[in-house]
Coordinates of C-alpha atoms in Angstrom, one line a residue:
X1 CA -5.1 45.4 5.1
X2 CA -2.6 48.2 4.3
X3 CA -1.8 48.1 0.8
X4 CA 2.0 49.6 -0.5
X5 CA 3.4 50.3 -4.1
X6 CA 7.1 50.2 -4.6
X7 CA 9.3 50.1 -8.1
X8 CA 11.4 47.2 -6.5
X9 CA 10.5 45.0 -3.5
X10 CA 13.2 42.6 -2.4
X11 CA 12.0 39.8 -0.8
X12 CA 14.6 38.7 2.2
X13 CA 17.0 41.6 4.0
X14 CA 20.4 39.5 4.4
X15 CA 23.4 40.8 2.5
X16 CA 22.3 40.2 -0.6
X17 CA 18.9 41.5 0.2
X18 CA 20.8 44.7 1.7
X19 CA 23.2 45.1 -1.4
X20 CA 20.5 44.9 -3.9
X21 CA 18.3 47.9 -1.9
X22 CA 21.2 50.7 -1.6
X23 CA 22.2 49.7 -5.1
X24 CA 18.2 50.0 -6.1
X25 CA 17.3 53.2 -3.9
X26 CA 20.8 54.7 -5.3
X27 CA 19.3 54.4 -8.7
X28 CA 16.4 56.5 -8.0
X29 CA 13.3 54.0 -7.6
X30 CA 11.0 53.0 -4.8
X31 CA 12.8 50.5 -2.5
X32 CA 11.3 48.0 0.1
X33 CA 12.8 45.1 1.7
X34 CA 10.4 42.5 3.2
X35 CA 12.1 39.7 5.4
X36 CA 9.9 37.1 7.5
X37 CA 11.9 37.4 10.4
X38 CA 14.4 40.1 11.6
X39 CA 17.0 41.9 9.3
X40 CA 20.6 40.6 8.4
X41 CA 20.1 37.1 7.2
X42 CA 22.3 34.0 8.3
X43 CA 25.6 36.0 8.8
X44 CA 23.9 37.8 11.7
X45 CA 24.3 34.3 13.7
X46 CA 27.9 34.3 12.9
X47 CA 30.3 34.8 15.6
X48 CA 33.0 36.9 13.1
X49 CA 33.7 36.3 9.4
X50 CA 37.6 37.1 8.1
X51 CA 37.3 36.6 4.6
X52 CA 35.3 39.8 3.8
X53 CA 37.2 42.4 2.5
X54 CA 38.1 45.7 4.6
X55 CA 37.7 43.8 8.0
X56 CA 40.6 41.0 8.6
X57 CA 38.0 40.0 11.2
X58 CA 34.4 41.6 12.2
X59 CA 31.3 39.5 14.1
X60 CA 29.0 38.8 11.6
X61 CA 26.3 41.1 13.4
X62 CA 28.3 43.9 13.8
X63 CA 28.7 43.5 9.7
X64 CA 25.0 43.1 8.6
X65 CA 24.0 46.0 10.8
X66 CA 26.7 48.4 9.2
X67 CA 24.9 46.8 5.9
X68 CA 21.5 48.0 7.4
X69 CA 22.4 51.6 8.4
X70 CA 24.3 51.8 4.5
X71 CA 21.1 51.1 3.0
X72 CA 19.1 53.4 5.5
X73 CA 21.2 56.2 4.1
X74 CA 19.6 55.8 0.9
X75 CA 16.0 55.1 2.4
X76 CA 15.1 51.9 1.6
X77 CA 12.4 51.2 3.4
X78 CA 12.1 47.7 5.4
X79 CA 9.3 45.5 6.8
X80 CA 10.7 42.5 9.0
X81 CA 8.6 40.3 10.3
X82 CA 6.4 39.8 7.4
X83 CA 5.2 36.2 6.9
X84 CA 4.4 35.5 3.2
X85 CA 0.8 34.2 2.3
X86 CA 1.5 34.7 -1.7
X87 CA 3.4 35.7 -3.7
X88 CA 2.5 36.8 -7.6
X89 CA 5.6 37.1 -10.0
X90 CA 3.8 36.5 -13.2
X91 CA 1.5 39.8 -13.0
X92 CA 1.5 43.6 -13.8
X93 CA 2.5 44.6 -11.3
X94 CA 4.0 41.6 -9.3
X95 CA 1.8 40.9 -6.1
X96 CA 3.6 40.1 -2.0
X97 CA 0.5 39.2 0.1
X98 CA 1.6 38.7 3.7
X99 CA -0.4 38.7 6.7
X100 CA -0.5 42.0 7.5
X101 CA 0.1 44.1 3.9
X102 CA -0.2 43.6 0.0
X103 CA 3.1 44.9 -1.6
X104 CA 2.8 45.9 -5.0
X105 CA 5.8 46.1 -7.2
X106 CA 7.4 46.8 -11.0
X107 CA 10.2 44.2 -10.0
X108 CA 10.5 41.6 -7.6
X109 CA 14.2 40.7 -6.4
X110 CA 14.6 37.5 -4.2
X111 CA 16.9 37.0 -1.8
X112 CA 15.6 34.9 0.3
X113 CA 18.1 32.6 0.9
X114 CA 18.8 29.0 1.6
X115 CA 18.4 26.5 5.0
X116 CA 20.4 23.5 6.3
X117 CA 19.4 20.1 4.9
X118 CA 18.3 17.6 7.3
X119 CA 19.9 14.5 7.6
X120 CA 16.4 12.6 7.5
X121 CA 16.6 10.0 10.3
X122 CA 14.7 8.7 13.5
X123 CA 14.9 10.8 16.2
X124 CA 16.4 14.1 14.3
X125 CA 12.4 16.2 14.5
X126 CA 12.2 14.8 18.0
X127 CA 15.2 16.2 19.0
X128 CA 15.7 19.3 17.5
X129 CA 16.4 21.6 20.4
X130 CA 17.2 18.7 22.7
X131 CA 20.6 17.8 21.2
X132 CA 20.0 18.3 17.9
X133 CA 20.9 21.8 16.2
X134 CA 21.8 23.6 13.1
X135 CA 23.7 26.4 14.2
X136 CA 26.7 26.1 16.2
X137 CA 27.3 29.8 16.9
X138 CA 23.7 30.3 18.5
X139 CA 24.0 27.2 20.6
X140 CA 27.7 26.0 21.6
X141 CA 27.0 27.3 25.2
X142 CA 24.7 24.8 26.0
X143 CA 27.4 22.0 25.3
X144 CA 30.1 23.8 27.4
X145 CA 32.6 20.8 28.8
X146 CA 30.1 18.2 26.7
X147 CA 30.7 15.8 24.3
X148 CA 29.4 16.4 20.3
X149 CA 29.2 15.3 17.0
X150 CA 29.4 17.8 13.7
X151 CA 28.3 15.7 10.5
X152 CA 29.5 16.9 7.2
X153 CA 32.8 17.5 5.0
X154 CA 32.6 21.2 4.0
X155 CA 34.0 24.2 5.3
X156 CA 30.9 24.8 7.2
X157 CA 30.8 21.6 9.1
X158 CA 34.5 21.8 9.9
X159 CA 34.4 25.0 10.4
X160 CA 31.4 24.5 13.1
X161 CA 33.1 21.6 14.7
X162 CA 36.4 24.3 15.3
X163 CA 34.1 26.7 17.1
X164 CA 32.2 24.1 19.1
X165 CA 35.6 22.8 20.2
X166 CA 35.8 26.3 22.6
X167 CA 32.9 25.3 24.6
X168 CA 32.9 21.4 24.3
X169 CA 35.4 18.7 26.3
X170 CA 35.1 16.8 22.6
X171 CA 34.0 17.0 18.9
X172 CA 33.7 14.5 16.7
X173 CA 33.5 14.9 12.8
X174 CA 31.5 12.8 10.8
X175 CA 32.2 12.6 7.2
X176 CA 30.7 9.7 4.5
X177 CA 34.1 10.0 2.7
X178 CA 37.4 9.4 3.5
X179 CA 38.5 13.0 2.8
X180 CA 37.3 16.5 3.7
X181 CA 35.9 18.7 1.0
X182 CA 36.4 22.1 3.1
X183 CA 39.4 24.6 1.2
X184 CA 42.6 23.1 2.7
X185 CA 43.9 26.0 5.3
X186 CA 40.7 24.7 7.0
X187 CA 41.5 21.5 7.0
X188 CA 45.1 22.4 7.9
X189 CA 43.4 24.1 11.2
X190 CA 41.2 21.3 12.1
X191 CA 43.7 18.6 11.9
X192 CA 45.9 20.4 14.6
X193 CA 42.4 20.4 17.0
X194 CA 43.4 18.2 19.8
X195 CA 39.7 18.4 20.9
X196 CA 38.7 17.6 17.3
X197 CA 38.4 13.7 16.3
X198 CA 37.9 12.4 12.6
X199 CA 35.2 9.4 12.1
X200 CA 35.7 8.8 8.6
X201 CA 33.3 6.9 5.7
X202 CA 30.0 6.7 8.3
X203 CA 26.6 8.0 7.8
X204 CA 24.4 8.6 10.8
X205 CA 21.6 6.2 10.7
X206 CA 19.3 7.1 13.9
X207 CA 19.2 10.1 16.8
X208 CA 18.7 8.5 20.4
X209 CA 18.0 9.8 23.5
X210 CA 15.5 10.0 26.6
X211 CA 14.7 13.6 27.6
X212 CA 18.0 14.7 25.6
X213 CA 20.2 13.0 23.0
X214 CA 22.5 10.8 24.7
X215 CA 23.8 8.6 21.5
X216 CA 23.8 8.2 17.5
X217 CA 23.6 5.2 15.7
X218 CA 26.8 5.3 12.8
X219 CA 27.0 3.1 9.9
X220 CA 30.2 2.4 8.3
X221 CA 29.6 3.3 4.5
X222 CA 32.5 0.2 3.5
X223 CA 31.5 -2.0 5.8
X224 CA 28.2 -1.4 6.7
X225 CA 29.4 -2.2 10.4
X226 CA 26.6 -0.3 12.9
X227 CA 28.3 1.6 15.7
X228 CA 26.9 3.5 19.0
X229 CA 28.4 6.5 19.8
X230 CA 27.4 8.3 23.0
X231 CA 27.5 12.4 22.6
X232 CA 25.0 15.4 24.3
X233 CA 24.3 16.8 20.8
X234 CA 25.0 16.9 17.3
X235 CA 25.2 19.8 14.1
X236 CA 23.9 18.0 11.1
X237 CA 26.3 20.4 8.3
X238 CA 25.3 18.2 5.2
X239 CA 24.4 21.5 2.6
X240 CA 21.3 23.1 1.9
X241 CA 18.4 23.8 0.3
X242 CA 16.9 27.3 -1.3
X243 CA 13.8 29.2 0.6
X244 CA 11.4 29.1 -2.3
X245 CA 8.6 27.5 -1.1
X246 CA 6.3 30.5 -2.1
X247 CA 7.2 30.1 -5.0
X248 CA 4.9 27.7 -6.5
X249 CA 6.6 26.7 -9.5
X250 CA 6.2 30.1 -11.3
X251 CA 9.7 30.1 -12.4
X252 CA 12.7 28.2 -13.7
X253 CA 14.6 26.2 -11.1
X254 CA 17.2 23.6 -10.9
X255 CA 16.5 20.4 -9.8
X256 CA 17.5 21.0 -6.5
X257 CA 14.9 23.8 -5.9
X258 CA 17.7 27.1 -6.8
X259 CA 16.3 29.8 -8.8
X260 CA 18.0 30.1 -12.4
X261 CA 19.2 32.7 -13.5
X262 CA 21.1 34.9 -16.3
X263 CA 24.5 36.8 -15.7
X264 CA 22.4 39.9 -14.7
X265 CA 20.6 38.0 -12.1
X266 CA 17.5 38.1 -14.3
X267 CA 14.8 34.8 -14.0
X268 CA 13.0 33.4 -16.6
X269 CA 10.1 36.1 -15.9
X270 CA 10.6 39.7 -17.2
X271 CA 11.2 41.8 -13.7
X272 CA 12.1 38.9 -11.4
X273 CA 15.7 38.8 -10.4
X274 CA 17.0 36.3 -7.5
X275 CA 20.4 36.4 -5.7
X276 CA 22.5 35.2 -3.2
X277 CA 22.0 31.5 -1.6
X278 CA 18.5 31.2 -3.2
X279 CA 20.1 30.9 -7.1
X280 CA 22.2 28.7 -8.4
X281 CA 25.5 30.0 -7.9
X282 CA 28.7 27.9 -7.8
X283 CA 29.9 30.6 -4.5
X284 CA 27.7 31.0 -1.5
X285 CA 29.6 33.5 0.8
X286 CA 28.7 36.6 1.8
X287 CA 30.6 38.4 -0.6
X288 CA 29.2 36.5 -3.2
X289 CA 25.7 37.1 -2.1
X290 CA 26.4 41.8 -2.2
X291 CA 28.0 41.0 -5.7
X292 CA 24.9 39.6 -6.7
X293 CA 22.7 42.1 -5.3
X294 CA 24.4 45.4 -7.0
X295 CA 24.0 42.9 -10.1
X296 CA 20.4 42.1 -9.9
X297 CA 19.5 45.9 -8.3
X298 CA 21.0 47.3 -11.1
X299 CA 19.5 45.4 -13.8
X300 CA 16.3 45.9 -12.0
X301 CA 16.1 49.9 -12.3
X302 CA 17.2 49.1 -16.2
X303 CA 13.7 47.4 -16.1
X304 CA 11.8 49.7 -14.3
X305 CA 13.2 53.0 -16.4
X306 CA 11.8 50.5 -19.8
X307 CA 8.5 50.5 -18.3
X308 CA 8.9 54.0 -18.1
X309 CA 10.0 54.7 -21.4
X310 CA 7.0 52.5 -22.9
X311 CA 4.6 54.8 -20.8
X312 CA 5.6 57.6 -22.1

């Protein structure tokens, strides 16, 4: 097994991952970015973004791989595709055991991000590529002049159900309220959707199909009336939860599983920084995620250049 020392790994190469390397390998230390899958993080599925500044509108591929070749200038040096066995924070020096290296490092920055929740019912594991997805960008084409559902009340789900309504005949938008939660020029652009259709204070209590989903079971959250509804698919956009599973407990979290940190991005262990998605943060854009990144990055040489000082 090939064995590498670094002054700062960063665990997960999305835009926060990517901030935090040019920001690290601009301050004159070792860089690595380790990702278990390829480069650039959710944006990369994102069919353009408008709210970054610079670009009034840019796919968000075409941004994370002009994050990429920024931090290339600098040579940080990147391993994708790295699935993690184990990871040590608590050591001298921290410890990244995957299956095909051990990465040794002064300082250990995660980024890994966060996934979509599920919605927990019958028939959502057994459909999951049959009708049931989480990402509306990577599969609207399949549900081109179909009928689906998007459940959820932020500006991801309505934003989703927009985007679907370019391929599909109808979308529906299911929300356990009676009001959306997404910033209100979102809402403004969904409510002038003719293909876009509200289903207000219902919960989606069961997944049905044969080969494919062919129907959802809805229950009325003020009533507790129990409805059918017949659609080809559906984009469960209920929130998510932090990539932390490797992490073992080792340090502070919230009680939703987000890493805690201080206002330099700093974890309750000396040399662990976490940003982006993955901490608890009351912003999760991708703007957000690079501010967090030059944060952490930079606080992380600090620590590196004391361990430095200490051995001389």
């Amino acid at each position: 097994m090939q064995t590498y020392e670094f002054d700062t790994v960063i665990l997960g190469g999305g835009p926060a991952g990517f901030s935090a390397g040019l920001y690290a390998a601009r301050g004159a230390v070792s860089t690595a970015i380790i990702d278990i899958s390829m480069l650039g993080g959710q944006p990369s599925n994102y069919l353009e973004l408008e709210n970054y500044p610079g670009f009034s509108k840019i796919g968000g591929f075409d941004l994370m791989e002009k994050f990429e070749e920024h931090a290339d200038m600098f040579g940080v040096q990147k391993f994708p595709m790295q699935e993690i066995e184990s990871v040590d924070l608590v050591s001298s020096p921290k410890v990244i055991k995957t299956k095909e290296a051990e990465f040794k490092a002064k300082t250990v920055i995660i980024a890994t991000g966060a996934k979509p929740m599920k919605l927990g019912v019958q028939g959502e594991a057994e459909y999951v590529g049959r009708g049931v997805s989480y990402c509306a960008v990577c599969d609207a084409s399949f549900y081109r002049d179909k009928v689906v559902a998007v459940v959820g009340g932020g500006n991801s789900a309505v934003e989703e159900a927009m985007y679907l309504t370019k391929f599909a005949s109808k979308v529906y938008l299911i929300h356990r309220r009676n009001e959306l939660r997404a910033d209100k020029i979102v809402q403004e652009r969904a409510f002038k959707n003719e293909k876009l259709e509200f289903i207000w204070d219902s919960v989606v209590k069961e997944i049905k199909g044969s080969d494919l989903v062919n129907s959802i079971v809805l229950q009325n959250t003020k009533t507790d009336e129990i409805s059918d509804l017949e659609i080809n698919g559906i984009f469960p956009y209920i929130g998510i939860t932090p990539n932390v599973d490797y992490i073992n407990g080792q340090i502070a979290q919230d009680k939703s599983g987000f890493i805690l940190t201080d206002e330099t991005m700093k974890t309750s262990i000396d040399g662990v920084y976490a940003i982006g998605d993955v901490r608890k943060t009351p912003l999760r854009q991708v703007i957000t995620a690079a501010s967090d990144g030059a944060i952490g990055a930079v606080y992380a040489v600090k620590y590196v250049e004391s361990l430095e000082e200490v051995t001389v």
